[in-house]
Amino acid sequence: MDRSFSASLHQVFLRLYLEELLRLKKVLSRILPAVEEGAHEGASSPFTGAPSRSVGDPVGVPGQGAGENNDIETVLNAFGILEGFQMTRSLLAKSRIGLCVGALRRHPDGRIKAKSTALVAKWKSAIEGRQAPKMTTGRYPGPISGDSTRDKARTFLWRALVDGLETAAAAAAAGSATAGETGRVAAAIEEALWSRFIVDRQSTKEYNAQLKTLKWNLADPKNPDLNLKVLWGMYTADQLANMTSAELASEEKKRERDKQKQESLEACQSDWEVRRMMSSGEAAQGQFPCFRCRTNKTVYFQMQTRSSDEPMTTFVTCLECGNRWKF
């Protein structure tokens, strides 16, 4: 119960942290147009590319009014808040605030330029200097079963579990997931695999197959969310013993598979339409000319691939050269 509550609290904290970053990013975006305006204002320095100014020019956006002055002050306050953030690679990737702050280094206001330059340097130094804890160095830290094969499997899972986390960012997000805890999680997963496939089914083949499935998905650096869900107890050992590779895949991989499935359905539908139209003689003169071979021997069909309130997608096939396209 305590562990579940702690995990939930940690998730809430991370979500609020990210929401605050997104709010501050919106504040900074107010003065981004001035970056483009400032880039064309006056002559450029051959060394820095920054607009040149005479000594008497005021510091700030040229021609700015009271409203723009207020925006500048609001942004400077936002920079003060951001300076207190402990930035990670994961937070930068999710919020994309680094792009916004980086762009403000070209802002014509000297204070904005200085603050953004210092902040980018600070974040870069913090991320490059923070090395991921190498939890896989040394020996497996979890419970031992006494069976060499099972202990090897536990080590196998443990290494995948910790190696699959994003370097510093995901390791930090794992919170209290110490080496000992990851070892206990790996042991619990192996225990569930042993119970399901060896004790209940007497199937070493299925045991090894599911072990490899878990290993490849846990070790995937593009799927760190899976490891965090396992460490936070969102997936139990029994659930992991029954999950398929498709269920364990990252959201990106799931979207990719859905796209491939849709494309396969579209290809099957296209082939069926081509055969039907050729047999019926409808393809003598197509409605859409082929942009590759310039003939009009084309056939087409339409399918609803988006939401119902959007137009249907048209799929065209050239019977002369086999070219296919859609729009």
Tab-separated table of C-alpha atoms in Angstrom:
chain	number	residue	atom	x	y	z
A	1	MET	CA	0.000	0.000	0.000
A	2	ASP	CA	2.778	2.446	0.961
A	3	ARG	CA	4.711	1.667	-2.202
A	4	SER	CA	1.641	2.147	-4.398
A	5	PHE	CA	0.856	5.479	-2.731
A	6	SER	CA	4.469	6.611	-3.132
A	7	ALA	CA	4.439	5.705	-6.831
A	8	SER	CA	1.174	7.569	-7.394
A	9	LEU	CA	2.496	10.616	-5.559
A	10	HIS	CA	5.672	10.548	-7.644
A	11	GLN	CA	3.632	10.433	-10.859
A	12	VAL	CA	1.518	13.384	-9.741
A	13	PHE	CA	4.674	15.337	-8.904
A	14	LEU	CA	6.221	14.654	-12.319
A	15	ARG	CA	3.008	15.637	-14.083
A	16	LEU	CA	2.764	18.916	-12.147
A	17	TYR	CA	6.449	19.593	-12.831
A	18	LEU	CA	5.873	19.142	-16.572
A	19	GLU	CA	2.698	21.258	-16.522
A	20	GLU	CA	4.612	24.117	-14.883
A	21	LEU	CA	7.309	23.871	-17.562
A	22	LEU	CA	4.674	24.035	-20.300
A	23	ARG	CA	3.090	27.074	-18.611
A	24	LEU	CA	6.452	28.849	-18.481
A	25	LYS	CA	7.109	27.918	-22.101
A	26	LYS	CA	3.858	29.663	-23.057
A	27	VAL	CA	5.013	32.766	-21.166
A	28	LEU	CA	8.346	32.787	-23.003
A	29	SER	CA	6.590	32.364	-26.350
A	30	ARG	CA	4.988	35.798	-25.969
A	31	ILE	CA	8.167	37.534	-27.053
A	32	LEU	CA	9.399	35.018	-29.642
A	33	PRO	CA	8.148	37.150	-32.572
A	34	ALA	CA	10.568	39.866	-31.461
A	35	VAL	CA	13.441	37.470	-32.165
A	36	GLU	CA	12.579	37.403	-35.866
A	37	GLU	CA	11.989	41.158	-35.922
A	38	GLY	CA	15.289	41.787	-34.158
A	39	ALA	CA	17.131	39.560	-36.602
A	40	HIS	CA	16.318	41.998	-39.414
A	41	GLU	CA	16.795	45.201	-37.383
A	42	GLY	CA	19.912	47.091	-38.392
A	43	ALA	CA	23.249	45.680	-39.503
A	44	SER	CA	24.541	42.348	-38.289
A	45	SER	CA	27.783	41.843	-36.463
A	46	PRO	CA	30.159	39.697	-38.559
A	47	PHE	CA	31.081	37.725	-35.448
A	48	THR	CA	27.855	37.270	-33.506
A	49	GLY	CA	25.168	37.937	-36.077
A	50	ALA	CA	23.447	40.196	-33.503
A	51	PRO	CA	21.909	43.524	-34.593
A	52	SER	CA	24.233	46.460	-34.026
A	53	ARG	CA	23.109	49.394	-31.845
A	54	SER	CA	24.320	52.874	-31.199
A	55	VAL	CA	25.411	53.793	-27.697
A	56	GLY	CA	22.272	55.790	-27.021
A	57	ASP	CA	19.812	53.012	-27.910
A	58	PRO	CA	17.699	51.790	-24.996
A	59	VAL	CA	18.025	48.193	-23.904
A	60	GLY	CA	14.944	46.317	-25.093
A	61	VAL	CA	12.937	45.588	-28.178
A	62	PRO	CA	13.157	48.527	-30.625
A	63	GLY	CA	9.911	50.445	-30.645
A	64	GLN	CA	8.337	48.439	-27.852
A	65	GLY	CA	5.389	49.902	-25.998
A	66	ALA	CA	4.117	49.515	-22.464
A	67	GLY	CA	2.507	46.148	-23.249
A	68	GLU	CA	5.758	44.782	-24.651
A	69	ASN	CA	7.639	46.080	-21.605
A	70	ASN	CA	5.240	44.149	-19.393
A	71	ASP	CA	5.879	41.008	-21.449
A	72	ILE	CA	9.628	41.466	-21.009
A	73	GLU	CA	9.254	41.736	-17.233
A	74	THR	CA	6.966	38.687	-17.135
A	75	VAL	CA	9.499	36.678	-19.135
A	76	LEU	CA	12.346	37.772	-16.871
A	77	ASN	CA	10.319	36.536	-13.885
A	78	ALA	CA	9.767	33.234	-15.716
A	79	PHE	CA	13.526	32.927	-16.219
A	80	GLY	CA	13.958	33.372	-12.468
A	81	ILE	CA	11.631	30.417	-11.849
A	82	LEU	CA	13.354	28.271	-14.489
A	83	GLU	CA	16.748	28.879	-12.893
A	84	GLY	CA	15.517	26.942	-9.860
A	85	PHE	CA	14.428	23.907	-11.903
A	86	GLN	CA	16.482	20.728	-11.818
A	87	MET	CA	16.280	19.992	-15.537
A	88	THR	CA	16.549	16.483	-17.010
A	89	ARG	CA	16.816	15.215	-20.567
A	90	SER	CA	13.349	13.665	-20.299
A	91	LEU	CA	11.709	16.935	-19.190
A	92	LEU	CA	13.437	18.843	-21.983
A	93	ALA	CA	12.233	16.311	-24.551
A	94	LYS	CA	8.629	16.301	-23.319
A	95	SER	CA	8.237	20.049	-22.813
A	96	ARG	CA	10.515	21.182	-25.700
A	97	ILE	CA	11.171	24.313	-23.671
A	98	GLY	CA	14.842	24.165	-24.645
A	99	LEU	CA	13.973	25.194	-28.216
A	100	CYS	CA	12.075	28.214	-26.935
A	101	VAL	CA	14.835	29.320	-24.549
A	102	GLY	CA	17.483	28.713	-27.216
A	103	ALA	CA	15.647	30.924	-29.703
A	104	LEU	CA	15.517	33.757	-27.168
A	105	ARG	CA	19.322	33.974	-27.223
A	106	ARG	CA	18.811	36.063	-30.380
A	107	HIS	CA	16.308	38.408	-28.722
A	108	PRO	CA	17.197	42.113	-29.144
A	109	ASP	CA	16.703	42.822	-25.423
A	110	GLY	CA	20.074	42.435	-23.731
A	111	ARG	CA	18.600	41.066	-20.485
A	112	ILE	CA	16.614	38.371	-22.280
A	113	LYS	CA	19.630	37.418	-24.355
A	114	ALA	CA	21.861	37.123	-21.281
A	115	LYS	CA	19.333	35.138	-19.231
A	116	SER	CA	18.530	32.674	-22.022
A	117	THR	CA	22.201	32.144	-22.903
A	118	ALA	CA	23.080	31.447	-19.265
A	119	LEU	CA	20.118	29.085	-18.837
A	120	VAL	CA	20.964	27.055	-21.954
A	121	ALA	CA	24.567	26.722	-20.776
A	122	LYS	CA	23.409	25.656	-17.302
A	123	TRP	CA	21.016	22.984	-18.616
A	124	LYS	CA	23.553	21.667	-21.105
A	125	SER	CA	26.216	21.402	-18.428
A	126	ALA	CA	23.835	19.690	-15.992
A	127	ILE	CA	22.672	17.085	-18.516
A	128	GLU	CA	26.103	16.325	-19.946
A	129	GLY	CA	27.660	16.164	-16.494
A	130	ARG	CA	25.005	13.896	-15.002
A	131	GLN	CA	25.938	10.324	-15.788
A	132	ALA	CA	23.426	7.533	-15.468
A	133	PRO	CA	23.953	5.294	-12.455
A	134	LYS	CA	25.437	2.067	-13.745
A	135	MET	CA	23.254	-0.319	-11.801
A	136	THR	CA	24.330	-3.200	-14.008
A	137	THR	CA	27.904	-3.016	-12.816
A	138	GLY	CA	28.603	-5.736	-10.324
A	139	ARG	CA	26.476	-8.774	-9.584
A	140	TYR	CA	22.741	-9.327	-9.570
A	141	PRO	CA	21.531	-7.910	-6.201
A	142	GLY	CA	18.195	-9.725	-5.829
A	143	PRO	CA	17.024	-12.924	-4.094
A	144	ILE	CA	18.660	-16.184	-5.168
A	145	SER	CA	16.559	-19.281	-5.986
A	146	GLY	CA	19.357	-21.810	-5.608
A	147	ASP	CA	18.830	-23.065	-9.170
A	148	SER	CA	21.576	-21.881	-11.531
A	149	THR	CA	19.237	-21.708	-14.550
A	150	ARG	CA	16.642	-19.649	-12.715
A	151	ASP	CA	19.257	-17.360	-11.185
A	152	LYS	CA	20.692	-16.755	-14.652
A	153	ALA	CA	17.190	-15.820	-15.838
A	154	ARG	CA	16.802	-13.378	-12.927
A	155	THR	CA	20.107	-11.732	-13.809
A	156	PHE	CA	18.954	-11.616	-17.428
A	157	LEU	CA	15.758	-9.759	-16.455
A	158	TRP	CA	17.492	-7.471	-13.963
A	159	ARG	CA	20.026	-6.235	-16.524
A	160	ALA	CA	17.268	-5.610	-19.061
A	161	LEU	CA	15.199	-3.760	-16.458
A	162	VAL	CA	17.906	-1.254	-15.548
A	163	ASP	CA	19.556	-0.968	-18.975
A	164	GLY	CA	16.253	-0.055	-20.609
A	165	LEU	CA	15.860	3.117	-18.563
A	166	GLU	CA	16.879	6.392	-20.215
A	167	THR	CA	20.232	7.481	-18.862
A	168	ALA	CA	19.939	10.084	-16.141
A	169	ALA	CA	16.363	11.228	-16.729
A	170	ALA	CA	14.492	7.941	-16.429
A	171	ALA	CA	16.775	6.704	-13.691
A	172	ALA	CA	15.957	9.824	-11.707
A	173	ALA	CA	12.252	9.378	-12.453
A	174	ALA	CA	12.451	5.849	-11.088
A	175	GLY	CA	12.900	7.535	-7.733
A	176	SER	CA	13.557	4.982	-5.032
A	177	ALA	CA	14.287	2.142	-7.452
A	178	THR	CA	17.619	1.128	-5.950
A	179	ALA	CA	19.674	-1.790	-7.215
A	180	GLY	CA	18.228	-4.009	-4.473
A	181	GLU	CA	14.657	-3.117	-5.411
A	182	THR	CA	15.190	-3.762	-9.120
A	183	GLY	CA	16.686	-7.110	-8.137
A	184	ARG	CA	13.560	-8.010	-6.134
A	185	VAL	CA	11.325	-6.990	-9.039
A	186	ALA	CA	13.337	-9.164	-11.451
A	187	ALA	CA	13.106	-12.104	-9.030
A	188	ALA	CA	9.320	-11.689	-8.714
A	189	ILE	CA	8.925	-11.678	-12.511
A	190	GLU	CA	11.018	-14.844	-12.873
A	191	GLU	CA	9.027	-16.496	-10.077
A	192	ALA	CA	5.788	-15.742	-11.964
A	193	LEU	CA	7.254	-17.135	-15.201
A	194	TRP	CA	8.407	-20.300	-13.429
A	195	SER	CA	5.027	-20.829	-11.790
A	196	ARG	CA	3.056	-20.305	-14.993
A	197	PHE	CA	5.157	-22.147	-17.545
A	198	ILE	CA	7.164	-24.733	-15.591
A	199	VAL	CA	4.971	-25.643	-12.606
A	200	ASP	CA	1.588	-25.342	-14.344
A	201	ARG	CA	2.457	-26.291	-17.926
A	202	GLN	CA	5.818	-28.080	-17.717
A	203	SER	CA	6.905	-26.074	-20.771
A	204	THR	CA	10.514	-24.930	-20.796
A	205	LYS	CA	10.021	-23.663	-24.348
A	206	GLU	CA	7.249	-21.233	-23.328
A	207	TYR	CA	9.239	-20.165	-20.254
A	208	ASN	CA	12.262	-19.252	-22.387
A	209	ALA	CA	10.120	-17.582	-25.057
A	210	GLN	CA	8.360	-15.278	-22.572
A	211	LEU	CA	11.671	-14.592	-20.826
A	212	LYS	CA	13.170	-13.390	-24.124
A	213	THR	CA	10.061	-11.348	-24.949
A	214	LEU	CA	10.306	-9.525	-21.625
A	215	LYS	CA	14.042	-9.062	-21.990
A	216	TRP	CA	13.859	-7.437	-25.435
A	217	ASN	CA	11.049	-5.088	-24.446
A	218	LEU	CA	12.551	-4.108	-21.083
A	219	ALA	CA	15.973	-3.517	-22.635
A	220	ASP	CA	14.549	-1.310	-25.395
A	221	PRO	CA	15.866	2.249	-24.744
A	222	LYS	CA	12.938	3.612	-26.783
A	223	ASN	CA	10.443	2.109	-24.342
A	224	PRO	CA	11.507	3.431	-20.893
A	225	ASP	CA	7.873	3.903	-19.844
A	226	LEU	CA	7.500	0.122	-19.608
A	227	ASN	CA	10.366	-0.108	-17.114
A	228	LEU	CA	8.968	2.719	-15.024
A	229	LYS	CA	5.525	1.079	-14.933
A	230	VAL	CA	7.145	-2.158	-13.778
A	231	LEU	CA	9.209	-0.431	-11.081
A	232	TRP	CA	6.213	1.568	-9.867
A	233	GLY	CA	4.083	-1.589	-9.601
A	234	MET	CA	1.646	-0.609	-12.359
A	235	TYR	CA	2.331	-3.989	-13.988
A	236	THR	CA	2.499	-6.947	-11.613
A	237	ALA	CA	4.790	-9.921	-12.130
A	238	ASP	CA	1.788	-12.140	-12.955
A	239	GLN	CA	0.590	-9.661	-15.579
A	240	LEU	CA	4.039	-9.521	-17.187
A	241	ALA	CA	4.140	-13.313	-17.371
A	242	ASN	CA	1.002	-13.207	-19.543
A	243	MET	CA	1.590	-10.094	-21.662
A	244	THR	CA	2.333	-10.405	-25.369
A	245	SER	CA	5.056	-8.546	-27.221
A	246	ALA	CA	2.399	-6.268	-28.745
A	247	GLU	CA	1.080	-5.359	-25.282
A	248	LEU	CA	4.595	-4.644	-23.990
A	249	ALA	CA	5.570	-2.455	-26.942
A	250	SER	CA	6.056	1.291	-26.668
A	251	GLU	CA	3.280	3.652	-27.761
A	252	GLU	CA	5.386	4.610	-30.776
A	253	LYS	CA	5.715	0.964	-31.807
A	254	LYS	CA	1.972	0.399	-31.317
A	255	ARG	CA	1.184	3.364	-33.569
A	256	GLU	CA	3.633	2.041	-36.153
A	257	ARG	CA	1.971	-1.389	-36.114
A	258	ASP	CA	-1.498	0.147	-36.436
A	259	LYS	CA	-0.274	2.150	-39.418
A	260	GLN	CA	1.190	-0.964	-41.071
A	261	LYS	CA	-2.065	-2.836	-40.483
A	262	GLN	CA	-4.044	0.010	-42.070
A	263	GLU	CA	-1.690	0.106	-45.063
A	264	SER	CA	-2.043	-3.664	-45.528
A	265	LEU	CA	-5.831	-3.330	-45.533
A	266	GLU	CA	-5.587	-0.506	-48.051
A	267	ALA	CA	-3.282	-2.577	-50.289
A	268	CYS	CA	-5.681	-5.551	-50.213
A	269	GLN	CA	-8.599	-3.274	-51.046
A	270	SER	CA	-6.610	-1.692	-53.880
A	271	ASP	CA	-5.701	-5.074	-55.430
A	272	TRP	CA	-9.321	-6.186	-55.261
A	273	GLU	CA	-10.484	-2.999	-57.000
A	274	VAL	CA	-7.833	-3.348	-59.721
A	275	ARG	CA	-8.875	-6.922	-60.527
A	276	ARG	CA	-12.552	-5.987	-60.537
A	277	MET	CA	-12.131	-2.990	-62.836
A	278	MET	CA	-9.828	-4.817	-65.244
A	279	SER	CA	-12.296	-7.672	-65.590
A	280	SER	CA	-15.179	-5.259	-66.157
A	281	GLY	CA	-13.276	-3.081	-68.645
A	282	GLU	CA	-13.656	0.074	-66.568
A	283	ALA	CA	-9.950	0.919	-66.742
A	284	ALA	CA	-9.711	1.789	-70.456
A	285	GLN	CA	-9.555	5.490	-69.620
A	286	GLY	CA	-8.964	6.387	-65.988
A	287	GLN	CA	-10.026	9.576	-64.277
A	288	PHE	CA	-6.549	10.355	-62.898
A	289	PRO	CA	-3.450	10.464	-65.177
A	290	CYS	CA	-0.320	8.743	-63.864
A	291	PHE	CA	2.395	11.280	-63.046
A	292	ARG	CA	5.121	8.675	-63.666
A	293	CYS	CA	4.306	7.209	-67.107
A	294	ARG	CA	1.772	9.865	-68.211
A	295	THR	CA	-0.920	7.365	-69.238
A	296	ASN	CA	-4.572	7.463	-68.236
A	297	LYS	CA	-4.863	3.734	-67.620
A	298	THR	CA	-5.573	4.101	-63.941
A	299	VAL	CA	-8.145	2.830	-61.483
A	300	TYR	CA	-9.076	4.215	-58.106
A	301	PHE	CA	-11.165	3.573	-55.037
A	302	GLN	CA	-12.023	5.621	-51.970
A	303	MET	CA	-11.883	4.677	-48.304
A	304	GLN	CA	-12.667	6.478	-45.063
A	305	THR	CA	-9.297	6.509	-43.278
A	306	ARG	CA	-9.858	9.547	-41.062
A	307	SER	CA	-12.722	10.796	-38.947
A	308	SER	CA	-16.186	10.681	-40.488
A	309	ASP	CA	-16.422	14.464	-40.868
A	310	GLU	CA	-13.302	14.583	-43.074
A	311	PRO	CA	-13.208	13.719	-46.821
A	312	MET	CA	-12.467	10.176	-47.925
A	313	THR	CA	-8.955	9.208	-49.063
A	314	THR	CA	-8.595	8.350	-52.767
A	315	PHE	CA	-6.226	5.496	-53.718
A	316	VAL	CA	-5.062	5.406	-57.365
A	317	THR	CA	-3.224	2.571	-59.161
A	318	CYS	CA	-1.671	2.824	-62.633
A	319	LEU	CA	-2.253	-0.340	-64.680
A	320	GLU	CA	0.595	0.548	-67.029
A	321	CYS	CA	3.551	0.965	-64.653
A	322	GLY	CA	2.108	-0.144	-61.300
A	323	ASN	CA	2.572	3.254	-59.667
A	324	ARG	CA	0.354	3.863	-56.630
A	325	TRP	CA	-0.505	7.054	-54.801
A	326	LYS	CA	-3.181	8.487	-52.573
A	327	PHE	CA	-4.598	11.897	-51.744
